[in-house]
Amino acid sequence: MTITAAVLLTAVLAGVALADTVNFDDLKTGVPPPGWTATKTGSGIAKWTIEADASAPSKPNVLKQSGQATYPVCIKDDTSLKDGFVEVKFKPISGKEDQAGGLIWRAKDSNNYYIARANALEDNVTIYHTINGRRTEKKRTSMKVASNAWHTLRVDFQDNHFTVTLDGKKAIEWDDTTFKDAGKVGVWTKADSVTLFDDFTYGAK
């Protein structure tokens, strides 16, 4: 092996070591995942549970949101990332007001975080920040988001620059300095959206 190849292999292995994936498969069904804060922003009752699903990208289980709240959020408790990425596979099932799958990052708590979300009712991808429970749209891109199909949503964040991709295609680039410090990562929906999540992956850069 050449020195260059060895260096590249080391870098690849280091990158893998810095990433972690949660596939929910070894968790008890019918209850929220342990080690996560299953909650919401705003009012209503979010319902986050581990459920078996035959369509899961990694079988047998998924994380399901089936309640109704302003913005249901589920935050991975032991995460703290300033620069890195977060990615999830999601499947919007139903919802008259919304059919959304989203990611949050640099979260301080359930009322302060960045969000990227894809919406199957509107066929778009949007980036926001939520400050003291108030969500503000920052940038939007039209993209096809099919209902009852699995999609991959990813956000790469470095300093004040954020890149959102959907199913491997770049959707949004945006710069912002609202939340500069390391924070937690998690998943997000809106209103009456029933959404499945699987293969939640995150890592530092």
mmCIF file of C-alpha atoms in Angstrom:
data_model
loop_
_atom_site.group_PDB
_atom_site.id
_atom_site.type_symbol
_atom_site.label_atom_id
_atom_site.label_comp_id
_atom_site.label_asym_id
_atom_site.label_seq_id
_atom_site.Cartn_x
_atom_site.Cartn_y
_atom_site.Cartn_z
ATOM 1 C CA MET A 1 0.000 0.000 0.000
ATOM 2 C CA THR A 2 1.376 3.407 -0.938
ATOM 3 C CA ILE A 3 1.643 6.212 1.588
ATOM 4 C CA THR A 4 -1.077 8.137 -0.227
ATOM 5 C CA ALA A 5 -3.413 5.150 -0.144
ATOM 6 C CA ALA A 6 -2.673 4.589 3.524
ATOM 7 C CA VAL A 7 -3.434 8.212 4.334
ATOM 8 C CA LEU A 8 -6.691 8.055 2.378
ATOM 9 C CA LEU A 9 -7.695 4.811 4.080
ATOM 10 C CA THR A 10 -6.939 6.305 7.490
ATOM 11 C CA ALA A 11 -9.037 9.348 6.651
ATOM 12 C CA VAL A 12 -11.938 7.166 5.497
ATOM 13 C CA LEU A 13 -11.761 5.005 8.610
ATOM 14 C CA ALA A 14 -11.587 8.099 10.803
ATOM 15 C CA GLY A 15 -14.677 9.465 9.071
ATOM 16 C CA VAL A 16 -16.545 6.247 9.693
ATOM 17 C CA ALA A 17 -15.468 6.259 13.326
ATOM 18 C CA LEU A 18 -16.885 9.734 13.807
ATOM 19 C CA ALA A 19 -20.314 8.770 12.470
ATOM 20 C CA ASP A 20 -23.028 6.958 14.395
ATOM 21 C CA THR A 21 -26.239 5.383 13.066
ATOM 22 C CA VAL A 22 -29.411 4.612 14.986
ATOM 23 C CA ASN A 23 -31.703 2.138 13.201
ATOM 24 C CA PHE A 24 -34.098 1.511 16.132
ATOM 25 C CA ASP A 25 -34.110 -2.246 15.453
ATOM 26 C CA ASP A 26 -33.147 -3.518 18.904
ATOM 27 C CA LEU A 27 -35.568 -1.277 20.795
ATOM 28 C CA LYS A 28 -38.885 -2.097 22.444
ATOM 29 C CA THR A 29 -41.882 -1.290 20.260
ATOM 30 C CA GLY A 30 -44.864 0.807 21.286
ATOM 31 C CA VAL A 31 -42.846 3.286 23.358
ATOM 32 C CA PRO A 32 -40.507 6.239 22.684
ATOM 33 C CA PRO A 33 -36.834 5.413 22.082
ATOM 34 C CA PRO A 34 -34.666 5.508 25.221
ATOM 35 C CA GLY A 35 -31.993 8.191 25.163
ATOM 36 C CA TRP A 36 -34.180 10.559 23.160
ATOM 37 C CA THR A 37 -36.373 13.460 24.275
ATOM 38 C CA ALA A 38 -39.681 12.726 22.536
ATOM 39 C CA THR A 39 -41.513 16.029 22.718
ATOM 40 C CA LYS A 40 -42.833 18.946 20.687
ATOM 41 C CA THR A 41 -42.459 22.654 20.068
ATOM 42 C CA GLY A 42 -45.681 24.531 20.779
ATOM 43 C CA SER A 43 -48.967 22.910 21.751
ATOM 44 C CA GLY A 44 -50.656 19.576 21.156
ATOM 45 C CA ILE A 45 -49.600 16.011 21.871
ATOM 46 C CA ALA A 46 -46.779 14.445 19.891
ATOM 47 C CA LYS A 47 -46.628 10.655 19.826
ATOM 48 C CA TRP A 48 -43.182 9.219 19.137
ATOM 49 C CA THR A 49 -42.993 5.411 19.250
ATOM 50 C CA ILE A 50 -40.835 2.583 17.976
ATOM 51 C CA GLU A 51 -42.891 0.414 15.617
ATOM 52 C CA ALA A 52 -42.331 -2.581 13.384
ATOM 53 C CA ASP A 53 -42.722 -1.746 9.701
ATOM 54 C CA ALA A 54 -42.259 -4.126 6.779
ATOM 55 C CA SER A 55 -41.063 -1.304 4.503
ATOM 56 C CA ALA A 56 -38.240 -0.191 6.826
ATOM 57 C CA PRO A 57 -34.919 0.386 5.026
ATOM 58 C CA SER A 58 -33.281 -1.517 7.897
ATOM 59 C CA LYS A 59 -35.773 -4.000 9.294
ATOM 60 C CA PRO A 60 -37.688 -4.516 11.455
ATOM 61 C CA ASN A 61 -38.274 -1.221 13.308
ATOM 62 C CA VAL A 62 -38.780 2.466 12.621
ATOM 63 C CA LEU A 63 -39.412 5.589 14.685
ATOM 64 C CA LYS A 64 -42.965 6.784 14.084
ATOM 65 C CA GLN A 65 -44.648 10.104 14.833
ATOM 66 C CA SER A 66 -48.436 9.746 14.871
ATOM 67 C CA GLY A 67 -49.634 12.463 17.262
ATOM 68 C CA GLN A 68 -50.765 16.007 16.534
ATOM 69 C CA ALA A 69 -48.800 18.999 17.768
ATOM 70 C CA THR A 70 -47.524 22.291 16.429
ATOM 71 C CA TYR A 71 -44.094 20.790 15.717
ATOM 72 C CA PRO A 72 -43.326 17.305 17.067
ATOM 73 C CA VAL A 73 -39.587 16.924 17.741
ATOM 74 C CA CYS A 74 -37.486 13.993 18.923
ATOM 75 C CA ILE A 75 -33.988 14.911 20.094
ATOM 76 C CA LYS A 76 -31.013 12.560 20.572
ATOM 77 C CA ASP A 77 -29.943 13.336 24.120
ATOM 78 C CA ASP A 78 -26.242 12.458 24.033
ATOM 79 C CA THR A 79 -25.333 14.456 20.917
ATOM 80 C CA SER A 80 -23.337 17.680 20.734
ATOM 81 C CA LEU A 81 -22.225 18.797 17.274
ATOM 82 C CA LYS A 82 -20.989 22.154 16.085
ATOM 83 C CA ASP A 83 -19.684 21.144 12.655
ATOM 84 C CA GLY A 84 -20.786 17.904 11.038
ATOM 85 C CA PHE A 85 -23.776 16.281 9.395
ATOM 86 C CA VAL A 86 -27.092 14.684 10.226
ATOM 87 C CA GLU A 87 -29.052 12.388 7.919
ATOM 88 C CA VAL A 88 -32.235 10.332 8.105
ATOM 89 C CA LYS A 89 -34.461 8.197 5.943
ATOM 90 C CA PHE A 90 -38.110 9.196 6.260
ATOM 91 C CA LYS A 91 -41.461 8.154 4.837
ATOM 92 C CA PRO A 92 -44.418 10.575 4.937
ATOM 93 C CA ILE A 93 -47.535 8.463 5.436
ATOM 94 C CA SER A 94 -50.478 10.814 5.890
ATOM 95 C CA GLY A 95 -51.671 14.195 7.081
ATOM 96 C CA LYS A 96 -54.219 16.717 5.833
ATOM 97 C CA GLU A 97 -52.319 19.781 7.054
ATOM 98 C CA ASP A 98 -48.804 18.475 6.552
ATOM 99 C CA GLN A 99 -46.830 15.430 5.410
ATOM 100 C CA ALA A 100 -43.324 16.285 6.452
ATOM 101 C CA GLY A 101 -40.033 14.796 7.486
ATOM 102 C CA GLY A 102 -37.400 17.025 9.024
ATOM 103 C CA LEU A 103 -34.019 17.210 10.714
ATOM 104 C CA ILE A 104 -32.880 19.550 13.461
ATOM 105 C CA TRP A 105 -29.332 20.488 14.416
ATOM 106 C CA ARG A 106 -27.462 22.705 16.874
ATOM 107 C CA ALA A 107 -30.515 22.360 19.103
ATOM 108 C CA LYS A 108 -30.324 23.986 22.524
ATOM 109 C CA ASP A 109 -33.693 22.565 23.524
ATOM 110 C CA SER A 110 -37.118 21.874 22.019
ATOM 111 C CA ASN A 111 -37.651 25.583 21.335
ATOM 112 C CA ASN A 112 -34.315 26.619 19.804
ATOM 113 C CA TYR A 113 -32.792 24.900 16.769
ATOM 114 C CA TYR A 114 -32.283 24.856 13.013
ATOM 115 C CA ILE A 115 -34.627 22.758 10.844
ATOM 116 C CA ALA A 116 -34.556 21.381 7.319
ATOM 117 C CA ARG A 117 -37.728 19.684 6.182
ATOM 118 C CA ALA A 118 -39.191 18.056 3.084
ATOM 119 C CA ASN A 119 -42.953 18.247 2.520
ATOM 120 C CA ALA A 120 -44.922 15.755 0.409
ATOM 121 C CA LEU A 121 -48.049 17.935 0.263
ATOM 122 C CA GLU A 122 -46.150 20.950 -1.050
ATOM 123 C CA ASP A 123 -43.330 19.185 -2.939
ATOM 124 C CA ASN A 124 -40.599 21.355 -1.493
ATOM 125 C CA VAL A 125 -37.624 21.465 0.841
ATOM 126 C CA THR A 126 -37.339 24.348 3.292
ATOM 127 C CA ILE A 127 -34.823 25.527 5.875
ATOM 128 C CA TYR A 128 -35.821 27.442 9.018
ATOM 129 C CA HIS A 129 -34.653 28.469 12.419
ATOM 130 C CA THR A 130 -36.808 28.231 15.524
ATOM 131 C CA ILE A 131 -36.083 30.772 18.253
ATOM 132 C CA ASN A 132 -37.975 30.612 21.546
ATOM 133 C CA GLY A 133 -40.552 28.358 19.883
ATOM 134 C CA ARG A 134 -41.119 30.631 16.880
ATOM 135 C CA ARG A 135 -40.292 29.129 13.478
ATOM 136 C CA THR A 136 -39.119 31.415 10.661
ATOM 137 C CA GLU A 137 -38.700 30.288 7.058
ATOM 138 C CA LYS A 138 -35.379 31.228 5.462
ATOM 139 C CA LYS A 139 -35.130 29.495 2.104
ATOM 140 C CA ARG A 140 -37.259 27.135 -0.004
ATOM 141 C CA THR A 141 -36.720 24.941 -3.072
ATOM 142 C CA SER A 142 -39.344 23.075 -5.110
ATOM 143 C CA MET A 143 -38.566 19.343 -5.251
ATOM 144 C CA LYS A 144 -40.740 16.273 -5.705
ATOM 145 C CA VAL A 145 -41.402 14.528 -2.371
ATOM 146 C CA ALA A 146 -43.621 11.485 -2.889
ATOM 147 C CA SER A 147 -45.995 10.317 -0.159
ATOM 148 C CA ASN A 148 -45.702 6.720 1.076
ATOM 149 C CA ALA A 149 -42.142 6.460 -0.207
ATOM 150 C CA TRP A 150 -38.805 6.486 1.586
ATOM 151 C CA HIS A 151 -36.550 9.502 1.097
ATOM 152 C CA THR A 152 -33.141 10.500 2.442
ATOM 153 C CA LEU A 153 -32.753 13.970 3.937
ATOM 154 C CA ARG A 154 -29.308 15.258 4.932
ATOM 155 C CA VAL A 155 -27.828 18.462 6.300
ATOM 156 C CA ASP A 156 -24.111 19.288 6.316
ATOM 157 C CA PHE A 157 -23.198 22.174 8.587
ATOM 158 C CA GLN A 158 -19.826 23.918 8.881
ATOM 159 C CA ASP A 159 -19.420 27.215 10.732
ATOM 160 C CA ASN A 160 -22.239 29.410 9.369
ATOM 161 C CA HIS A 161 -22.770 27.454 6.121
ATOM 162 C CA PHE A 162 -25.476 24.790 5.695
ATOM 163 C CA THR A 163 -26.167 22.449 2.769
ATOM 164 C CA VAL A 164 -29.402 20.453 2.552
ATOM 165 C CA THR A 165 -29.770 17.481 0.217
ATOM 166 C CA LEU A 166 -32.801 15.325 -0.586
ATOM 167 C CA ASP A 167 -32.301 11.878 -2.105
ATOM 168 C CA GLY A 168 -28.734 12.809 -2.992
ATOM 169 C CA LYS A 169 -29.652 16.041 -4.798
ATOM 170 C CA LYS A 170 -28.650 19.430 -3.433
ATOM 171 C CA ALA A 171 -31.738 21.363 -2.368
ATOM 172 C CA ILE A 172 -30.567 24.394 -0.386
ATOM 173 C CA GLU A 173 -27.417 26.238 0.624
ATOM 174 C CA TRP A 174 -27.777 28.877 3.316
ATOM 175 C CA ASP A 175 -25.625 30.929 5.676
ATOM 176 C CA ASP A 176 -26.671 32.003 9.179
ATOM 177 C CA THR A 177 -25.128 32.819 12.549
ATOM 178 C CA THR A 178 -28.115 32.447 14.898
ATOM 179 C CA PHE A 179 -26.840 29.280 16.595
ATOM 180 C CA LYS A 180 -23.028 29.197 16.583
ATOM 181 C CA ASP A 181 -22.371 26.661 19.343
ATOM 182 C CA ALA A 182 -22.542 22.891 19.381
ATOM 183 C CA GLY A 183 -25.992 21.447 19.930
ATOM 184 C CA LYS A 184 -28.069 18.321 19.696
ATOM 185 C CA VAL A 185 -29.529 16.699 16.586
ATOM 186 C CA GLY A 186 -32.880 15.029 16.003
ATOM 187 C CA VAL A 187 -35.958 14.645 13.830
ATOM 188 C CA TRP A 188 -39.020 16.828 13.333
ATOM 189 C CA THR A 189 -42.513 16.868 11.833
ATOM 190 C CA LYS A 190 -45.422 19.287 11.766
ATOM 191 C CA ALA A 191 -49.082 19.249 12.789
ATOM 192 C CA ASP A 192 -50.920 16.046 11.833
ATOM 193 C CA SER A 193 -48.096 14.564 9.776
ATOM 194 C CA VAL A 194 -47.722 10.815 10.313
ATOM 195 C CA THR A 195 -44.111 10.088 9.416
ATOM 196 C CA LEU A 196 -41.718 7.147 9.744
ATOM 197 C CA PHE A 197 -37.979 7.573 10.333
ATOM 198 C CA ASP A 198 -35.123 5.096 10.023
ATOM 199 C CA ASP A 199 -31.327 4.991 9.818
ATOM 200 C CA PHE A 200 -30.679 8.226 11.696
ATOM 201 C CA THR A 201 -26.991 9.013 11.111
ATOM 202 C CA TYR A 202 -24.863 11.853 12.438
ATOM 203 C CA GLY A 203 -21.215 12.728 12.845
ATOM 204 C CA ALA A 204 -18.665 15.453 13.447
ATOM 205 C CA LYS A 205 -16.396 16.993 10.843
#
